[in-house]
XYZ file of C-alpha atoms in Angstrom:
637
model
C 13.626 -40.497 17.659
C 13.064 -37.232 19.507
C 10.307 -34.816 18.541
C 12.919 -32.359 17.214
C 14.455 -35.064 15.023
C 11.079 -36.113 13.709
C 10.279 -32.483 12.871
C 13.368 -32.075 10.690
C 13.645 -35.585 9.232
C 11.824 -34.792 5.989
C 13.681 -31.525 5.407
C 17.045 -33.244 5.976
C 16.141 -36.053 3.583
C 15.153 -33.589 0.845
C 17.991 -31.076 1.265
C 20.782 -33.502 2.069
C 22.875 -33.472 5.233
C 25.382 -30.860 4.043
C 22.900 -28.114 3.125
C 20.598 -28.958 6.004
C 23.480 -28.557 8.452
C 24.099 -25.015 7.156
C 20.522 -23.798 7.591
C 20.609 -23.182 11.376
C 23.502 -20.732 10.898
C 22.067 -19.030 7.820
C 21.010 -15.454 8.531
C 17.850 -14.520 6.630
C 16.260 -11.085 6.305
C 12.551 -11.309 5.504
C 11.095 -7.915 4.553
C 7.305 -7.841 4.817
C 4.852 -9.791 6.986
C 1.727 -9.533 4.839
C 0.071 -12.070 2.554
C 3.303 -13.503 1.131
C 5.325 -12.758 4.268
C 3.142 -14.844 6.598
C 3.265 -17.878 4.307
C 6.987 -17.428 3.707
C 7.816 -17.095 7.416
C 5.993 -20.367 8.091
C 7.905 -22.064 5.258
C 11.402 -20.995 6.262
C 10.734 -21.776 9.935
C 9.620 -25.331 9.102
C 12.442 -25.776 6.560
C 14.972 -25.161 9.313
C 16.432 -21.696 8.706
C 17.747 -20.880 12.158
C 18.306 -17.092 12.323
C 15.497 -14.985 10.855
C 15.043 -11.222 11.056
C 11.494 -10.158 10.186
C 10.871 -6.473 9.425
C 7.535 -4.780 8.693
C 6.207 -1.292 9.440
C 2.498 -2.145 9.180
C -0.117 -3.048 11.767
C -2.750 -5.758 11.487
C -6.080 -4.779 9.977
C -9.358 -6.671 9.993
C -9.163 -7.097 6.206
C -5.881 -9.041 6.612
C -7.429 -11.903 8.552
C -8.861 -13.798 5.572
C -5.417 -14.670 4.158
C -2.684 -13.749 6.684
C -3.222 -16.781 8.865
C -0.628 -15.927 11.541
C -2.989 -13.237 12.847
C -6.235 -13.418 14.827
C -8.941 -10.881 15.575
C -7.421 -10.148 18.965
C -4.229 -9.006 17.166
C -5.878 -6.179 15.203
C -3.950 -2.863 15.431
C -0.802 -4.628 16.675
C 2.530 -4.888 14.809
C 2.524 -7.494 12.057
C 6.191 -8.328 12.620
C 5.840 -8.859 16.374
C 2.687 -10.995 16.171
C 3.927 -13.061 13.206
C 7.215 -13.813 14.974
C 5.410 -14.844 18.135
C 2.986 -17.130 16.265
C 5.525 -18.744 13.920
C 8.063 -19.233 16.688
C 5.906 -22.009 18.123
C 6.262 -24.010 14.882
C 9.960 -24.646 15.528
C 11.409 -23.785 18.967
C 14.969 -24.118 17.595
C 14.545 -21.093 15.338
C 15.498 -17.578 16.439
C 13.133 -14.916 15.006
C 13.993 -11.254 15.561
C 10.962 -9.056 14.788
C 11.438 -5.378 13.914
C 8.510 -2.959 13.771
C 10.023 -0.291 11.505
C 10.489 1.049 8.005
C 13.208 -0.672 5.966
C 14.184 2.768 4.597
C 15.199 4.135 8.018
C 18.896 5.159 8.112
C 20.026 2.547 10.666
C 19.279 -0.186 8.113
C 22.267 0.745 5.989
C 24.550 -1.281 3.728
C 26.619 -2.579 6.632
C 23.435 -3.866 8.299
C 22.420 -5.653 5.079
C 25.881 -7.234 4.853
C 25.119 -9.089 8.074
C 22.712 -11.414 6.217
C 23.344 -14.365 3.935
C 20.164 -13.876 1.918
C 17.279 -11.390 1.679
C 13.704 -12.467 0.931
C 11.422 -9.722 -0.333
C 7.682 -9.883 0.431
C 6.854 -6.205 -0.125
C 3.802 -4.696 -1.752
C 5.012 -1.282 -2.953
C 7.422 -0.246 -5.684
C 9.455 2.308 -3.715
C 10.424 -0.114 -0.930
C 11.245 -2.848 -3.445
C 13.617 -0.561 -5.314
C 15.262 0.487 -2.045
C 15.876 -3.118 -0.940
C 17.151 -3.992 -4.405
C 19.738 -1.188 -4.294
C 20.823 -2.114 -0.772
C 21.316 -5.761 -1.791
C 23.306 -4.743 -4.874
C 25.498 -2.432 -2.744
C 25.969 -5.072 -0.035
C 26.453 -7.875 -2.601
C 23.840 -10.011 -0.854
C 21.634 -12.296 -2.987
C 17.902 -11.755 -2.753
C 14.634 -13.220 -3.985
C 11.980 -10.794 -5.244
C 8.311 -11.786 -5.354
C 4.785 -10.491 -5.833
C 1.195 -11.565 -6.443
C -1.882 -10.001 -8.023
C -4.972 -12.151 -7.797
C -4.235 -15.444 -9.562
C -0.940 -14.117 -10.961
C 2.409 -14.341 -9.222
C 6.127 -14.147 -9.852
C 9.401 -15.067 -8.138
C 12.763 -13.725 -9.290
C 16.184 -14.466 -7.737
C 18.636 -11.550 -7.958
C 22.423 -11.912 -7.795
C 24.882 -9.044 -8.302
C 26.813 -9.282 -11.598
C 25.082 -12.556 -12.484
C 21.401 -11.767 -13.058
C 19.442 -8.673 -13.910
C 18.346 -6.693 -10.868
C 14.878 -5.364 -10.060
C 15.675 -2.048 -11.792
C 17.226 -3.472 -14.955
C 13.778 -3.345 -16.550
C 11.887 -0.051 -15.996
C 8.654 -0.478 -14.049
C 5.404 1.238 -15.084
C 4.572 4.340 -13.075
C 1.302 4.498 -11.125
C -1.656 5.886 -13.052
C -2.480 9.540 -12.412
C -5.211 11.774 -13.797
C -5.194 15.467 -14.788
C -6.781 17.751 -12.189
C -9.340 19.149 -14.623
C -10.444 15.653 -15.632
C -11.059 14.703 -12.020
C -12.658 17.987 -11.006
C -14.627 19.026 -14.102
C -14.846 16.456 -16.902
C -14.855 12.883 -15.573
C -15.473 10.158 -18.148
C -14.926 6.959 -16.144
C -16.103 5.647 -12.765
C -12.541 5.805 -11.413
C -12.471 9.567 -12.084
C -15.514 10.049 -9.850
C -14.126 7.761 -7.137
C -10.760 9.545 -7.065
C -12.596 12.893 -6.931
C -14.662 11.762 -3.955
C -11.820 10.070 -2.069
C -8.944 12.472 -2.689
C -10.667 15.819 -3.213
C -14.157 15.932 -1.713
C -13.309 14.197 1.575
C -10.356 16.535 2.067
C -12.469 19.595 1.332
C -15.241 18.628 3.758
C -13.575 16.621 6.506
C -9.829 17.118 6.097
C -7.313 19.924 6.474
C -7.369 21.133 2.866
C -9.745 24.072 2.531
C -8.793 25.556 -0.809
C -6.569 22.974 -2.539
C -4.610 25.912 -3.923
C -1.358 23.949 -4.243
C -2.911 21.322 -6.516
C -4.526 24.007 -8.688
C -1.277 25.975 -8.862
C 0.511 22.873 -10.150
C -2.237 22.227 -12.691
C -1.999 25.812 -13.948
C 1.782 25.485 -14.360
C 1.243 22.324 -16.382
C -0.877 24.255 -18.858
C -4.363 23.024 -18.000
C -7.398 25.169 -18.883
C -6.988 28.521 -17.083
C -10.712 29.411 -17.121
C -11.573 26.012 -15.731
C -9.001 26.365 -12.951
C -10.353 29.826 -12.025
C -13.833 28.323 -11.646
C -12.429 25.528 -9.512
C -10.742 28.090 -7.250
C -14.080 29.800 -6.662
C -15.705 26.483 -5.863
C -12.948 25.612 -3.399
C -13.356 28.917 -1.547
C -17.115 28.354 -1.287
C -16.446 25.159 0.688
C -15.559 27.184 3.768
C -19.225 27.829 4.640
C -20.047 24.159 4.150
C -17.123 23.069 6.327
C -18.274 25.374 9.083
C -21.806 23.968 8.963
C -20.506 20.392 9.248
C -18.652 21.310 12.422
C -21.555 23.180 14.058
C -23.948 20.923 16.066
C -26.926 23.247 15.604
C -26.612 23.014 11.816
C -25.898 19.271 11.646
C -29.263 18.251 10.159
C -29.162 20.876 7.425
C -25.458 20.441 6.630
C -25.851 17.317 4.487
C -28.516 19.011 2.336
C -26.278 22.079 2.016
C -23.385 19.899 0.869
C -25.575 18.134 -1.709
C -26.950 21.373 -3.165
C -23.496 22.905 -3.497
C -21.726 19.899 -5.034
C -24.336 18.320 -7.245
C -26.379 21.343 -8.244
C -24.666 24.730 -7.875
C -21.191 23.598 -8.895
C -22.528 21.720 -11.922
C -24.535 24.771 -13.037
C -21.385 26.877 -12.782
C -19.553 24.429 -15.020
C -22.415 24.436 -17.538
C -21.961 28.210 -17.873
C -18.650 27.512 -19.636
C -20.260 26.517 -22.918
C -16.960 25.966 -24.760
C -16.185 23.051 -22.456
C -19.220 21.087 -23.659
C -18.915 21.462 -27.430
C -17.420 18.012 -27.894
C -18.677 16.214 -24.786
C -22.023 15.567 -23.160
C -22.751 18.154 -20.431
C -23.585 16.989 -16.910
C -27.082 17.225 -15.429
C -27.603 19.136 -12.143
C -29.273 16.870 -9.571
C -32.487 17.862 -7.804
C -32.632 16.666 -4.185
C -36.418 16.874 -3.706
C -37.142 15.454 -7.153
C -34.935 12.431 -6.508
C -36.456 11.754 -3.108
C -40.080 11.973 -4.307
C -39.368 9.999 -7.504
C -40.152 12.762 -10.032
C -36.574 13.467 -11.171
C -35.282 11.711 -14.294
C -31.917 11.727 -15.997
C -32.343 11.747 -19.782
C -29.664 11.288 -22.415
C -30.786 12.924 -25.667
C -27.853 11.413 -27.518
C -25.409 8.649 -26.716
C -22.951 10.371 -24.393
C -19.279 10.375 -25.158
C -18.223 10.475 -21.535
C -20.014 7.491 -20.056
C -21.271 3.984 -20.514
C -25.020 4.686 -20.550
C -27.038 3.214 -23.383
C -28.980 6.403 -24.018
C -32.218 5.252 -22.354
C -34.098 7.435 -19.858
C -32.852 6.712 -16.363
C -35.356 7.131 -13.564
C -33.677 7.579 -10.190
C -30.391 6.723 -11.805
C -30.787 2.967 -12.155
C -31.264 0.963 -15.328
C -30.810 -2.279 -13.393
C -33.735 -4.169 -11.967
C -32.024 -7.380 -10.923
C -29.333 -6.065 -8.590
C -31.330 -4.243 -5.950
C -33.395 -7.107 -4.562
C -33.286 -7.632 -0.795
C -31.656 -11.004 -1.361
C -28.601 -9.436 -2.939
C -25.493 -9.112 -0.784
C -25.388 -5.635 0.759
C -22.010 -4.535 -0.609
C -22.720 -5.977 -4.067
C -26.207 -4.504 -4.463
C -26.734 -1.962 -7.232
C -27.888 1.365 -5.761
C -30.563 3.540 -7.323
C -30.217 7.311 -7.430
C -32.520 7.605 -4.417
C -30.487 4.976 -2.553
C -27.328 6.970 -3.171
C -28.905 10.223 -1.954
C -30.075 8.536 1.252
C -26.643 6.989 1.782
C -24.985 10.341 1.089
C -27.114 12.108 3.696
C -26.627 9.476 6.387
C -22.858 9.086 5.859
C -22.355 12.868 5.814
C -24.232 13.179 9.113
C -22.181 10.369 10.675
C -18.878 11.940 9.601
C -20.039 15.387 10.758
C -20.968 13.922 14.153
C -17.439 12.542 14.525
C -15.984 15.985 13.806
C -18.288 17.558 16.371
C -17.212 14.971 18.950
C -13.559 15.928 18.684
C -11.974 14.302 15.629
C -9.906 16.998 13.957
C -9.790 15.497 10.497
C -11.126 12.387 8.761
C -9.377 10.905 5.753
C -10.432 8.012 3.565
C -9.799 4.510 4.866
C -11.269 1.559 3.012
C -12.038 -0.095 6.372
C -13.857 2.971 7.755
C -17.549 2.238 7.046
C -18.599 5.887 7.315
C -15.903 7.050 4.875
C -16.587 4.191 2.452
C -20.342 4.933 2.475
C -19.631 8.598 1.775
C -17.263 7.871 -1.133
C -19.664 5.284 -2.578
C -22.662 7.626 -2.486
C -20.892 10.794 -3.642
C -19.006 9.088 -6.492
C -22.198 7.399 -7.726
C -24.131 10.685 -7.604
C -21.391 12.371 -9.598
C -21.376 9.479 -12.073
C -25.142 9.849 -12.498
C -24.802 13.568 -13.210
C -22.183 12.878 -15.899
C -23.900 9.890 -17.506
C -21.400 7.339 -16.181
C -22.305 3.934 -14.791
C -22.365 3.697 -11.012
C -20.540 1.123 -8.916
C -21.515 -1.078 -5.985
C -20.094 -0.460 -2.533
C -17.739 -3.417 -2.974
C -16.469 -2.169 -6.335
C -15.869 1.296 -4.899
C -13.916 -0.256 -2.016
C -11.729 -2.161 -4.473
C -11.043 0.880 -6.641
C -10.726 3.530 -3.929
C -8.563 1.307 -1.739
C -6.361 0.301 -4.694
C -7.171 -3.269 -3.794
C -5.726 -6.017 -5.945
C -7.643 -9.136 -4.953
C -5.363 -11.238 -2.762
C -5.761 -14.996 -2.937
C -4.271 -17.127 -0.187
C -3.498 -20.011 -2.565
C -1.416 -17.775 -4.838
C 0.516 -16.472 -1.827
C 1.176 -20.048 -0.693
C 2.471 -21.136 -4.113
C 4.737 -18.100 -4.436
C 6.103 -18.598 -0.916
C 7.043 -22.190 -1.720
C 8.779 -21.091 -4.917
C 10.752 -18.456 -2.963
C 12.142 -21.127 -0.650
C 13.174 -23.329 -3.592
C 15.053 -20.441 -5.217
C 16.619 -19.478 -1.866
C 17.965 -23.016 -1.452
C 19.504 -22.848 -4.938
C 21.204 -19.592 -3.936
C 22.613 -21.131 -0.770
C 23.913 -24.133 -2.756
C 25.351 -21.676 -5.295
C 23.551 -23.716 -7.945
C 23.253 -20.661 -10.150
C 22.518 -22.729 -13.248
C 19.308 -23.910 -11.579
C 18.017 -20.444 -10.752
C 14.810 -19.578 -12.550
C 12.359 -16.712 -12.722
C 8.979 -18.360 -12.133
C 5.575 -16.965 -13.105
C 2.101 -18.183 -12.167
C -0.175 -17.874 -15.182
C -3.934 -17.630 -14.772
C -4.749 -18.305 -18.429
C -3.061 -21.731 -18.589
C -4.668 -23.970 -15.951
C -2.987 -27.086 -17.373
C 0.477 -25.508 -17.105
C 0.117 -22.847 -14.399
C 3.857 -22.367 -13.804
C 6.188 -20.831 -16.366
C 9.946 -20.897 -15.718
C 12.322 -18.539 -17.481
C 16.095 -18.860 -17.472
C 17.650 -15.788 -15.914
C 19.391 -13.238 -18.100
C 22.420 -11.138 -17.286
C 22.365 -7.545 -16.055
C 21.304 -4.713 -18.305
C 24.653 -3.024 -19.125
C 22.981 0.393 -18.890
C 21.251 -0.206 -15.542
C 21.873 2.676 -13.146
C 21.725 0.401 -10.083
C 23.484 -2.936 -10.494
C 26.096 -1.704 -13.001
C 27.532 0.893 -10.603
C 30.760 0.120 -8.751
C 29.876 0.130 -5.055
C 32.093 0.925 -2.113
C 31.507 1.779 1.532
C 32.723 4.650 3.709
C 32.240 4.656 7.483
C 31.968 8.230 8.691
C 30.638 10.776 11.144
C 28.544 13.019 8.829
C 28.722 15.948 11.257
C 32.529 16.140 10.891
C 33.183 14.635 7.461
C 33.439 16.987 4.493
C 32.139 16.120 1.050
C 35.472 16.898 -0.633
C 37.370 14.584 1.723
C 35.137 11.636 0.873
C 35.350 12.223 -2.890
C 39.108 12.733 -2.866
C 39.649 9.740 -0.591
C 37.572 7.412 -2.782
C 39.121 8.681 -6.031
C 42.699 8.344 -4.715
C 45.248 9.321 -7.380
C 42.594 9.497 -10.087
C 42.538 13.122 -11.294
C 39.688 12.903 -13.812
C 36.828 15.386 -13.650
C 33.729 14.120 -11.879
C 30.329 15.295 -10.695
C 28.855 14.198 -7.369
C 25.174 13.433 -6.790
C 22.966 12.359 -3.902
C 19.991 10.683 -5.541
C 19.007 13.355 -8.117
C 20.665 16.302 -6.348
C 23.861 17.727 -7.815
C 26.321 18.362 -4.963
C 29.343 19.350 -7.045
C 30.754 19.351 -10.564
C 34.022 20.499 -12.199
C 32.777 24.081 -12.492
C 31.068 24.315 -9.094
C 32.688 22.861 -5.992
C 31.346 25.169 -3.259
C 29.971 22.197 -1.314
C 33.301 20.383 -1.073
C 34.128 22.188 2.182
C 30.720 21.542 3.742
C 30.005 18.616 6.032
C 27.850 15.764 4.825
C 25.329 16.466 7.581
C 24.886 20.064 6.410
C 24.099 18.681 2.952
C 21.606 16.179 4.430
C 23.792 13.295 3.290
C 23.802 10.975 6.268
C 23.918 7.313 7.247
C 22.083 5.007 4.861
C 22.382 7.336 1.861
C 24.527 7.089 -1.264
C 26.927 9.427 -3.055
C 27.303 8.867 -6.801
C 30.610 9.925 -8.405
C 30.025 10.285 -12.147
C 32.754 10.613 -14.782
C 32.219 13.850 -16.680
C 33.588 12.387 -19.922
C 31.457 9.246 -19.629
C 34.488 7.014 -20.196
C 34.304 5.094 -16.905
C 31.385 3.744 -14.901
C 29.823 5.404 -11.870
C 31.214 4.892 -8.360
C 28.462 4.738 -5.734
C 29.549 5.327 -2.132
C 27.360 3.878 0.617
C 27.592 5.800 3.886
C 27.596 3.882 7.164
C 28.290 4.710 10.809
C 31.713 4.666 12.418
C 32.301 1.828 14.884
C 31.958 2.801 18.539
C 35.622 1.930 19.097
C 36.826 4.525 16.572
C 39.337 6.882 18.284
C 38.041 10.413 18.861
C 41.268 11.993 17.614
C 41.355 9.959 14.385
C 39.938 11.234 11.062
C 36.122 11.219 11.130
C 35.893 8.657 8.307
C 37.286 5.276 7.294
C 37.947 4.729 3.606
C 37.694 1.276 1.979
C 40.882 -0.774 2.157
C 40.781 -1.257 -1.618
C 39.733 1.763 -3.634
C 37.085 1.108 -6.307
C 38.173 0.772 -9.920
C 35.153 1.311 -12.174
C 35.131 -0.484 -15.539
C 34.768 1.392 -18.823
C 31.267 2.711 -19.318
C 29.265 0.789 -21.946
C 28.766 2.555 -25.224
C 25.345 2.677 -26.739
C 25.159 1.299 -30.250
C 24.826 3.973 -32.934
C 21.335 4.506 -34.175
C 20.845 2.790 -37.507
C 19.858 5.116 -40.351
C 16.270 4.979 -41.412
C 15.536 2.609 -44.264
C 14.747 4.682 -47.382
C 11.234 4.424 -48.662
C 11.076 1.870 -51.425
C 9.747 3.318 -54.668
C 7.459 0.799 -56.265
C 7.604 0.113 -59.985
C 4.081 -1.202 -60.069
C 1.661 0.527 -62.404
C -1.032 2.553 -60.635
C -4.537 1.117 -60.660
C -6.739 2.707 -63.358
C -9.511 5.069 -62.338
C -13.099 4.027 -62.826
C -13.950 3.881 -66.528
C -10.330 4.104 -67.703
C -8.487 1.479 -69.701
C -5.479 -0.024 -67.908
C -2.171 1.014 -69.488
C -0.602 -1.553 -71.769
C 2.235 -3.636 -70.434
C 5.726 -2.970 -71.719
C 7.354 -5.773 -73.600
C 9.663 -7.662 -71.267
C 13.259 -7.792 -72.506
C 14.975 -11.135 -72.360
C 18.247 -10.331 -70.623
C 20.836 -12.635 -69.186
C 21.243 -10.376 -66.137
C 18.239 -8.061 -65.792
C 19.389 -6.552 -62.539
C 22.837 -5.692 -63.925
C 21.364 -4.259 -67.145
C 18.982 -2.111 -65.112
C 21.826 -0.725 -62.984
C 23.843 0.154 -66.083
C 20.879 1.867 -67.700
C 20.301 3.860 -64.512
C 23.907 5.057 -64.884
C 23.278 6.237 -68.467
C 24.770 3.240 -70.294
C 22.993 0.970 -72.786
C 24.011 -2.642 -73.193
C 23.731 -3.910 -76.764
C 22.579 -7.454 -77.403
C 24.754 -7.815 -80.518
C 27.110 -6.030 -82.935
C 24.339 -5.442 -85.499
C 22.073 -3.493 -83.089
C 21.322 0.053 -84.242
C 21.653 3.024 -81.897
C 19.224 5.916 -81.588
C 20.307 9.567 -81.808
C 21.827 11.313 -78.765
C 23.580 8.126 -77.670
C 27.360 7.953 -77.246
C 28.898 4.663 -78.210
C 31.722 3.344 -76.038
C 34.131 0.886 -77.625
C-alpha cells in the first residue's frame, strides 16, 4: 500500500467509498485562520477535502502562538492565511489550498464568488463579519457551518437556506458601551477606569485626538449633564500644554509629573467643585504625588462608598492586600500598591514620550505593546484608587482592555472536530442528522449538548427574503432599470433600500435615473425591494460584475433568467388583550386588635356558580314555592 493510500485508509473506512470519493472535488471556503481556523484547516486537510480556499485578513501576533499551532515565532507579523496554508499543505500533498490575505467584506467576494463553493465553514471572531458571511450564504444558497468558542464554552451550528434558522434569526446582543460622563467623571467599576485610560487618556496624550469634541458633542445631544460636559471640554483643552511637553525632549523628565498633577489632582479638584454631582455618590480623592512617593499619603473612606468595592478601611498607598505583592508572585499577576502604580505611571509615560520624540507620530493602545499596557495599567489603577474602586493586576487589565476572552486550545480542537462532522452531514444531505452542538462547562460528565435544528424565523430579515442576482456595470446601470427589470410586469408600489438607506419610494423617485455607482451601490452590495402594502415578502437583489465576454453594445446589466416571485409576507399574530385583574372575594385581614368579621352562612345550592351568575344579573332563584320574598323584588313567573 502506498503512503498516500495509507494516509487516507482510515478516512475512507469511516466515510464510505461514495462520500470519500466526492471529497477531492468538494470546494470548501474556510473563513478565518485563528484559533478555530488552524485546527479546522488541519482537520479538513487530513479528512481529504481536496479544494480549500482559506481567507483571513489578520497577521500573526506573538499572543497567537500558544494555541494556533500552525504558526511559529519566525512567522510573527506575516499573513495568517498564507502561513497556515503553507504549513497545512505538508499534511496532505494531494490537497489544493488557496490562501487569500484579505477582508471577506471586500466587493470582489460577492454572491457569485460564494456560489463557486459547495460549503462554507465559518471560523470568525467578530459579529459583523459573521453576519456578512451569513447573508452571503443565504443569498448564494450555499450551506454553511457557524462556530465559536469562549473559554471552556463552544458551539457549532449548521445553516441551510429554507431548512434551518440562519445566524440572524435570533437577535444577537450588542456590545456593551458606557455613557461618556460615566467614563470621564463618575466611574463606579474597574472597567470604567480601564476604558477611560485606553480609549480616552491614551488618545489625549499620545494620539491624534486633542479635544475629543466629537464625542462630547454626541454626549450633549444624547442629553447627558451639560455642566459636566462643559467641564470636560475645559479639561480636554488643557491637554494641549501636556501634549506639547511630552513631545519636547528638554521637558521629558518633567512631563510625566505634569501629566500626573493634571489628571489625578487638578482635574479631580475641578470635578469636586460641582457639589451637586456628589450628593448621592462618594466623591473622589485628589492624589498627592509627593505624599504617595514618601509614604505619607493615605486614602480614607469615611463611609462605605457607593461607587466602589472597598471595605471602608483606611488604605495606605492604595493597597489593602499583603499577600499579592511578594517577590515570588508572577509579575503580571502581582497586586500593585499605590506607590507601585505611580512609579509604573512615570516610567511608562517617559517611555511612550521617548517614542514620540524619536519619530512615532501617534501611539494607540495595543495589548501586546508593553509600554502601552504598563501605562493603561498604572493610570487606570490610580484612577480607581481616587474613586474608591478596587485596582487590577497587569494581567487583568490586559484581559479587560484587550477584550480578551480566554482561548483554550482544547475547546478549539473539539469545536473543529464537530464542524467537520456537521459538514459531512451537509455533503451527504443527511439533514435529519444535523444538530446544533454546544460545549457546556458546568456539566463535566456530559460536556456536549445536541439540539435538533429548528426552522427559519418567519420574520427574519435575512433568510426570509427572496434573493436574486443581477450582473451589471454600476457606472452605466440606472437604479430604475434594475428595479423595473426585476419587478417585470408587477406594478405594485415598492420602496428601494441599500442597507438602511432609502433610495426611492412611491412618492420620491428622483434616484431612479441615477447610476448605481453615483449612489454608491456597487459590486457586492444588495438592493432591497420592499412592498409598500406589506402583502408580499422582500426581494433582495445581489449585485455582481458583468462577465468579461459581455458585448460592449449590449445593455449594461443582465437580469435573472427567472424573475423572483416573493411569497406572501407573514402576518404577526394579534396581540392578546390583557387579562383583567381578578377581584378577590376573600375577606381582608383584620387590623391589630380588631375582631375578624363573622363568616356568612354558606347556602347549599345545587349549582352555586349558576346561582351566583343569576344573582349578579339581578335575579333571585327560589329554593321552593313556599319561600317568601322581600320588598323591592319583582317576581317572574
